[in-house]
XYZ file of C-alpha atoms in Angstrom:
541
model
C 109.769 182.136 120.013
C 110.938 182.237 123.648
C 110.323 179.077 125.606
C 107.860 179.517 128.484
C 109.337 178.920 131.899
C 107.066 176.701 133.998
C 105.762 178.259 137.185
C 106.928 176.800 140.458
C 104.560 174.469 142.238
C 102.477 176.137 144.883
C 100.855 174.448 147.783
C 97.026 174.816 147.886
C 95.614 177.478 150.219
C 93.393 175.745 152.740
C 91.429 178.995 153.494
C 90.514 179.568 149.798
C 87.105 178.370 148.686
C 86.979 176.107 145.589
C 85.762 177.667 142.374
C 82.251 176.724 141.351
C 81.670 174.394 138.367
C 80.883 176.267 135.183
C 78.706 174.834 132.447
C 80.356 174.857 129.026
C 79.415 177.759 126.791
C 77.983 176.414 123.553
C 78.923 179.609 121.682
C 82.543 179.390 122.745
C 85.002 178.004 120.236
C 87.079 175.035 121.414
C 90.520 175.841 122.605
C 93.413 174.773 120.427
C 95.653 171.875 121.478
C 98.396 173.014 123.766
C 101.783 171.521 124.278
C 101.986 169.244 127.254
C 98.394 168.092 127.007
C 98.000 164.259 126.760
C 97.202 163.276 123.159
C 94.393 160.898 122.208
C 94.915 157.366 120.993
C 96.940 156.904 117.775
C 95.139 155.676 114.680
C 96.977 153.366 112.206
C 97.377 155.222 108.926
C 96.194 152.167 106.896
C 93.008 151.685 108.900
C 90.621 154.028 107.233
C 86.922 154.118 107.683
C 84.923 153.408 104.526
C 81.335 154.418 104.073
C 78.913 151.530 104.167
C 78.154 150.015 100.805
C 81.426 151.096 99.180
C 84.467 148.980 98.358
C 87.907 150.303 98.868
C 91.347 149.174 97.826
C 94.079 147.787 100.009
C 94.949 144.499 101.610
C 91.633 143.889 103.211
C 89.640 143.782 99.978
C 87.350 140.748 99.647
C 87.961 138.686 96.410
C 85.324 138.884 93.720
C 82.943 135.885 93.725
C 83.984 134.964 90.181
C 87.637 134.862 91.201
C 86.796 132.590 94.119
C 84.821 130.300 91.844
C 87.640 130.089 89.301
C 90.185 129.324 92.037
C 87.962 126.563 93.409
C 87.485 125.054 89.928
C 91.243 125.071 89.320
C 91.871 123.328 92.636
C 89.201 120.699 91.881
C 90.615 119.884 88.433
C 94.273 119.883 89.480
C 93.627 117.897 92.658
C 91.516 115.283 90.870
C 94.176 114.864 88.169
C 96.954 114.489 90.732
C 94.917 111.954 92.683
C 94.328 109.831 89.591
C 97.980 110.106 88.639
C 99.288 108.974 92.032
C 96.841 106.352 93.284
C 94.283 105.946 90.499
C 95.463 102.703 88.894
C 94.670 99.057 89.556
C 96.530 95.921 88.528
C 94.173 93.159 87.548
C 94.680 89.746 85.900
C 92.565 89.284 82.788
C 92.653 85.680 81.666
C 96.298 84.576 81.268
C 97.714 88.140 81.129
C 98.381 90.803 83.757
C 97.020 94.259 83.003
C 97.078 97.730 84.552
C 93.939 99.885 84.292
C 93.929 103.637 84.832
C 91.658 106.633 84.216
C 93.225 109.711 82.647
C 91.780 113.166 81.898
C 90.940 113.537 78.210
C 89.073 115.913 75.958
C 87.731 113.158 73.713
C 87.399 110.114 75.964
C 87.716 106.641 74.459
C 89.837 103.625 75.404
C 93.549 103.021 74.784
C 94.964 99.470 74.935
C 98.762 99.419 75.070
C 100.451 96.214 73.905
C 104.170 96.876 74.373
C 106.355 96.849 72.373
C 103.970 96.681 69.412
C 102.138 99.943 70.063
C 98.534 100.576 71.032
C 94.934 100.379 69.850
C 92.477 103.235 70.386
C 88.735 102.680 70.535
C 85.988 105.331 70.352
C 84.184 103.562 73.162
C 82.665 106.654 74.832
C 82.704 110.436 74.911
C 83.569 111.889 78.304
C 86.358 113.949 79.902
C 88.103 110.743 81.051
C 89.912 108.029 79.064
C 90.370 104.390 80.077
C 93.960 103.151 79.655
C 94.663 99.414 79.693
C 98.322 98.298 79.653
C 99.007 94.623 78.884
C 102.017 93.972 81.108
C 102.924 90.305 80.657
C 101.733 86.770 80.060
C 101.595 84.793 83.310
C 103.155 81.348 82.624
C 101.353 79.747 85.589
C 97.853 80.759 84.471
C 98.690 79.995 80.850
C 100.020 76.582 81.914
C 96.764 75.820 83.702
C 94.904 76.469 80.449
C 97.239 74.108 78.630
C 96.869 71.328 81.200
C 93.074 71.573 81.200
C 91.804 72.334 77.676
C 88.270 72.412 79.058
C 89.055 75.773 80.622
C 89.130 77.372 77.160
C 85.368 76.926 76.880
C 85.042 79.109 79.963
C 87.750 81.595 78.965
C 85.367 84.140 77.454
C 83.191 84.289 80.563
C 86.264 84.400 82.796
C 87.766 87.317 80.849
C 84.458 89.203 81.006
C 84.249 88.636 84.763
C 87.856 89.788 85.232
C 87.218 92.975 83.260
C 84.016 93.639 85.217
C 85.806 93.169 88.553
C 88.689 95.343 87.434
C 86.363 98.113 86.261
C 84.503 98.057 89.570
C 87.732 98.232 91.574
C 88.994 101.011 89.299
C 85.787 103.003 89.932
C 86.173 102.781 93.723
C 89.876 103.593 93.545
C 89.252 106.551 91.238
C 86.565 107.995 93.543
C 88.925 107.828 96.502
C 91.755 109.269 94.395
C 89.891 112.353 93.146
C 88.354 113.150 96.543
C 91.684 112.756 98.339
C 93.622 114.744 95.753
C 91.175 117.653 95.571
C 90.719 117.846 99.364
C 94.454 117.767 100.049
C 95.172 120.436 97.455
C 92.287 122.532 98.804
C 93.796 122.471 102.293
C 97.144 123.574 100.891
C 95.699 126.421 98.804
C 92.766 127.711 100.881
C 93.784 126.574 104.391
C 90.111 126.340 105.292
C 88.601 122.900 105.942
C 85.167 123.887 104.631
C 86.483 125.019 101.255
C 88.791 121.959 101.059
C 85.849 119.644 101.682
C 83.862 121.551 99.086
C 86.678 120.919 96.581
C 86.606 117.190 97.367
C 82.835 117.037 96.953
C 82.967 118.866 93.628
C 85.696 116.499 92.398
C 83.504 113.518 93.239
C 80.557 115.140 91.469
C 82.775 115.775 88.421
C 83.838 112.129 88.284
C 80.229 110.962 88.683
C 79.075 113.205 85.835
C 81.939 111.902 83.672
C 80.872 108.330 84.402
C 77.281 109.197 83.516
C 78.440 110.762 80.246
C 80.524 107.677 79.429
C 77.563 105.381 80.139
C 75.233 107.489 78.013
C 77.624 107.522 75.034
C 78.923 103.931 75.390
C 79.575 102.379 71.961
C 80.109 98.580 72.119
C 80.740 98.438 68.351
C 83.893 100.559 68.667
C 86.011 97.388 68.818
C 85.110 96.786 65.167
C 87.010 99.911 64.054
C 90.153 100.335 66.181
C 92.884 102.845 65.349
C 96.415 101.461 65.450
C 99.634 103.282 66.354
C 103.269 102.239 66.660
C 104.183 98.982 64.941
C 100.548 97.958 64.767
C 99.976 100.513 62.003
C 102.179 98.507 59.625
C 101.520 95.035 61.026
C 97.915 94.777 62.266
C 97.935 91.094 61.361
C 100.031 90.442 64.469
C 96.987 91.006 66.651
C 94.380 89.777 64.208
C 91.427 91.440 62.567
C 89.245 92.908 65.294
C 86.125 92.494 63.158
C 86.684 88.763 62.730
C 87.348 88.409 66.457
C 83.966 89.931 67.288
C 81.910 88.287 64.558
C 83.534 84.839 64.734
C 84.532 84.359 68.349
C 84.724 80.565 68.100
C 87.593 80.770 65.596
C 89.338 83.403 67.678
C 88.976 81.243 70.783
C 90.785 78.346 69.069
C 93.560 80.650 67.853
C 93.983 82.078 71.348
C 94.236 78.558 72.762
C 96.954 77.655 70.262
C 98.867 80.875 70.964
C 98.833 80.354 74.746
C 99.771 76.680 74.337
C 102.780 77.448 72.143
C 104.207 80.184 74.367
C 103.668 78.211 77.577
C 105.363 75.105 76.216
C 108.295 77.233 75.124
C 108.723 78.500 78.694
C 108.525 74.952 80.053
C 111.136 73.691 77.580
C 113.702 76.404 78.264
C 113.452 75.979 82.051
C 114.713 72.380 81.874
C 117.573 72.657 79.370
C 120.480 70.276 80.065
C 123.796 71.933 80.974
C 127.316 70.754 80.208
C 130.227 71.197 82.606
C 133.455 71.814 80.686
C 136.743 72.957 82.192
C 136.023 75.746 84.734
C 138.743 77.893 83.106
C 137.040 77.749 79.711
C 135.548 80.973 78.369
C 131.880 80.577 77.467
C 130.329 82.741 74.759
C 126.592 82.628 74.008
C 125.906 83.385 70.336
C 122.359 84.590 69.554
C 120.936 86.218 66.451
C 117.760 87.314 64.665
C 115.523 87.644 67.730
C 113.088 89.745 65.660
C 111.161 91.282 68.536
C 110.176 88.009 70.204
C 109.931 88.705 73.980
C 110.266 84.982 74.768
C 113.886 85.174 73.581
C 114.920 87.091 76.706
C 113.668 84.210 78.864
C 115.722 81.782 76.760
C 118.878 83.894 76.942
C 118.554 84.486 80.684
C 118.062 80.750 81.277
C 121.119 79.844 79.172
C 123.312 82.445 80.880
C 122.405 81.040 84.271
C 122.713 77.338 83.403
C 125.889 77.573 81.314
C 127.582 80.312 83.382
C 128.075 82.452 80.269
C 130.914 85.026 80.275
C 129.742 87.156 77.339
C 126.714 87.262 75.001
C 127.258 88.045 71.296
C 124.203 89.130 69.286
C 124.812 89.258 65.530
C 121.840 91.530 64.844
C 118.232 91.745 63.661
C 116.990 92.159 67.219
C 114.131 94.298 65.891
C 111.573 94.005 63.087
C 111.123 97.615 61.941
C 113.827 99.484 63.862
C 111.391 102.165 65.028
C 111.659 104.118 68.273
C 108.433 102.454 69.443
C 110.315 99.147 69.615
C 113.100 100.432 71.865
C 111.355 99.418 75.073
C 111.708 95.803 73.945
C 115.475 96.122 74.559
C 115.210 97.079 78.234
C 115.804 93.520 79.572
C 119.230 93.415 77.857
C 121.052 95.107 80.733
C 119.724 92.515 83.197
C 120.565 89.290 81.346
C 123.456 88.480 83.684
C 126.409 88.848 81.267
C 128.016 91.557 79.091
C 126.145 92.019 75.821
C 128.059 92.585 72.535
C 125.837 93.644 69.623
C 126.071 94.540 65.936
C 123.347 96.130 63.851
C 121.329 93.925 61.482
C 119.403 94.964 58.394
C 116.209 95.211 60.545
C 117.927 97.387 63.183
C 118.090 101.142 62.675
C 120.537 103.776 63.851
C 117.880 104.682 66.410
C 118.067 101.132 67.753
C 121.860 101.340 67.881
C 121.841 104.669 69.726
C 119.373 103.329 72.314
C 121.491 100.230 73.005
C 124.750 102.186 73.171
C 123.433 104.104 76.201
C 122.613 100.964 78.162
C 124.705 99.569 80.990
C 126.782 96.463 80.223
C 126.187 96.727 76.440
C 128.983 97.040 73.847
C 127.909 98.170 70.358
C 130.383 97.319 67.573
C 130.373 99.216 64.280
C 132.866 100.224 61.580
C 135.518 97.867 62.969
C 135.340 99.092 66.558
C 137.094 96.675 68.944
C 136.504 96.032 72.655
C 137.910 93.661 75.253
C 135.209 91.862 77.249
C 135.813 88.996 79.705
C 139.355 88.625 78.372
C 138.252 88.349 74.726
C 139.055 90.874 72.029
C 136.042 91.396 69.745
C 135.487 93.671 66.747
C 132.558 94.061 64.403
C 130.512 96.151 62.016
C 126.840 96.865 61.538
C 124.880 95.950 58.444
C 125.176 98.724 55.824
C 121.543 98.226 54.753
C 118.273 99.015 56.526
C 115.679 97.089 54.559
C 112.472 98.276 56.369
C 113.081 101.703 54.784
C 111.373 101.168 51.440
C 112.255 104.671 50.286
C 115.872 103.578 49.749
C 116.759 100.927 47.196
C 118.571 97.926 48.657
C 122.253 97.910 47.741
C 122.509 94.123 47.930
C 125.636 91.988 48.272
C 128.080 94.609 46.898
C 127.351 96.835 49.907
C 127.818 93.838 52.227
C 131.178 92.986 50.672
C 132.399 96.571 51.065
C 131.394 96.516 54.743
C 133.320 93.267 55.176
C 136.393 94.706 53.433
C 136.384 97.693 55.798
C 136.077 95.332 58.779
C 139.030 93.255 57.507
C 141.112 96.424 57.224
C 140.262 97.360 60.820
C 141.270 93.849 61.949
C 144.654 94.228 60.278
C 145.098 97.583 62.008
C 144.424 95.885 65.343
C 147.009 93.204 64.527
C 149.662 95.823 63.691
C 148.848 97.688 66.926
C 149.596 94.559 68.976
C 145.944 93.963 69.980
C 144.839 91.112 67.699
C 141.138 90.357 67.597
C 139.883 86.937 68.725
C 136.300 87.097 67.372
C 134.841 89.242 64.592
C 131.088 89.841 64.278
C 128.950 90.849 61.294
C 125.280 90.324 60.560
C 125.375 89.182 56.954
C 127.523 86.116 56.075
C 128.534 87.861 52.831
C 130.247 90.592 54.858
C 131.628 88.089 57.368
C 133.342 86.043 54.640
C 135.481 89.040 53.658
C 137.517 88.846 56.914
C 138.922 85.416 56.005
C 142.554 85.188 57.096
C 142.450 88.177 59.479
C 140.794 86.560 62.528
C 140.413 82.992 63.869
C 136.595 83.117 64.258
C 133.823 85.242 62.741
C 130.143 85.104 63.794
C 127.114 85.997 61.651
C 123.358 85.451 61.345
C 120.714 86.779 58.928
C 119.768 83.574 57.094
C 117.822 81.934 59.990
C 119.647 78.612 59.777
C 122.932 77.295 61.133
C 126.057 76.718 59.168
C 129.682 76.261 60.160
C 132.596 76.225 57.728
C 136.307 76.899 57.602
C 137.058 79.456 54.899
C 139.883 79.232 52.397
C 142.445 81.120 54.497
C 141.639 79.367 57.776
C 138.987 81.605 59.415
C 136.061 79.673 60.853
C 132.663 81.135 59.944
C 129.750 80.319 62.289
C 126.269 81.358 61.207
C 123.569 81.166 63.874
C 119.852 80.542 63.315
C 117.026 82.611 64.752
C 117.015 82.785 68.554
C 113.555 84.334 68.287
C 112.173 81.464 66.216
C 111.607 83.859 63.312
C 110.096 86.560 65.520
C 106.618 87.374 66.764
C 105.007 85.919 63.658
C 106.190 82.464 64.773
C 103.442 82.197 67.388
C 100.822 82.258 64.621
C 102.503 79.878 62.155
C 101.303 76.321 61.937
C 104.913 75.097 61.697
C 107.033 77.739 63.432
C 110.781 77.997 63.066
C 113.021 76.315 65.576
C 114.632 78.463 68.239
C 118.419 78.304 67.985
C 121.380 79.495 70.024
C 124.940 78.225 70.539
C 127.404 78.149 73.426
C 131.039 78.502 72.302
C 133.904 77.225 74.481
C 137.257 78.985 74.089
C 140.587 78.298 75.722
C 141.297 81.099 78.186
C 145.038 81.309 77.508
C 144.997 81.130 73.687
C 141.405 82.342 73.272
C 140.771 79.819 70.515
C 137.571 77.882 69.892
C 137.705 74.362 71.381
C 134.084 73.198 71.080
C 130.516 74.443 70.838
C 127.051 73.284 71.823
C 124.179 73.831 69.404
C 120.944 74.321 71.390
C 117.703 73.788 69.507
C 114.176 74.209 70.788
C 111.668 72.519 68.528
C 109.757 75.652 67.582
C 107.144 77.418 69.633
C 104.618 74.631 69.159
C 106.782 71.708 70.375
C 108.274 70.742 73.726
C 111.568 69.096 72.762
C 114.938 70.665 73.547
C 118.120 69.282 71.952
C 121.787 70.004 72.634
C 124.510 68.669 70.321
C 128.254 68.896 71.103
C 130.795 69.669 68.357
C 134.602 69.534 68.785
C 136.965 71.597 66.667
C 139.340 68.656 66.138
C 136.544 66.626 64.572
C 135.712 69.325 62.029
C 137.540 68.963 58.745
C 138.180 72.120 56.687
C 136.194 72.273 53.492
C 138.391 72.042 50.389
C 138.514 75.160 48.244
C 136.228 75.165 45.240
C 138.002 74.025 42.061
C 138.579 76.686 39.432
C 136.179 76.757 36.550
C 137.498 74.841 33.546
C 138.448 76.834 30.485
C 136.443 76.224 27.364
C 137.989 73.938 24.803
C 139.828 75.511 21.947
C 137.995 75.423 18.710
């Protein structure tokens, strides 16, 4: 189609009259759009007009009310949970112990009391979507000491504990309200970006917590303490915490037992803080020998005090640190890395492979097994773990033959070290039966297991030192009328020859006494025991 040539511009004729205005003809069809005419305004292709009352697709669709309600409920629940997790706990002293109280979301409710490292007790105290968690953190020596100094305070202990729990519960309620409102409101602002909906989320979270509290109050069961459920070590040793039924029904007896328990532990702390210290040659190597702690947390205070006062170079633990060797006990070992000296350890018959694996991953800990040798603080040490794990009743105990075989393998490893030019200075085994098998291959061997001290020079010149229980027999000692003595020894070795010169035997008079004794023993003053005479042959007939 040929392009139309535009006509030249003509000047208007001044003598020509203007054309009259014509009214539009309604019967005339509109003229089609011509090129060059100015178009109307553009309309965005996605902006389409919808008839009133209809819903269309696209980005501008309004969410369904149910979807908005579900989103708000999710924000309320998640925000309230996060608030409780971050700021919803309170630390409160209850009697002589420090506790941490928290509220946690739960489908069944109830109360959980965690007594590390023993495990926990669960009480069906209420039915609500929240659970009360109480963690017993530690025994405060100062508050326990005040009870010891003033026995009259024990008559008021029950009321004081009740008041502490009431104050802690009240503070926990206020803290939890603030936590759920803050958490839900903050999350609502992030998700919705509208202050009104965020405030609505905070208000709903507060209403949810209030309804949970009302449900807990309506279903409160004070008799739940009579039927607790145990987990962890408490399942196999509930006697460690006493019979909950007898505690409730005979509180006077329980009060006396609690007084004796607090008195024993507090006096132990006082005794270990004032131990006398010897000052041998500064160049002397100092080795702290401990054994058979048996899950007694007071032992870590003793060891830490001895390391500081005697300037210990290395700690040797000859095993039975645990009672059952379960994974639930592993948290008890956490203070080991902070005792102030390298820690050398062998497995006892109450320590499991799980215990050994947990310790082997800790900083500053050296686990010896199957003759493995290490050099620590200038000393060469080698050892082996106990071949038996007696808490496992599904396996028959192998007895002394298994111990002797473990000792024979350790002696072979010591000879290998001698041939390699790295002779061992100290060997370590848990059972004295195994330790005796290394006679003649090492100057000194350390053991434990029997819970009493003994020192002897074996037939071929090796000195065997057996340590008592550094845990005073373990946790059960705090309930015994005559608990075992707490024992540990400090060994002094010449730095150049790395030979034993002397040792101090440290004895605390059990958990119920306050005395602390230290006795010095010199190697020169110890006479070797003569070998046992051979059995006489029977007379000839």
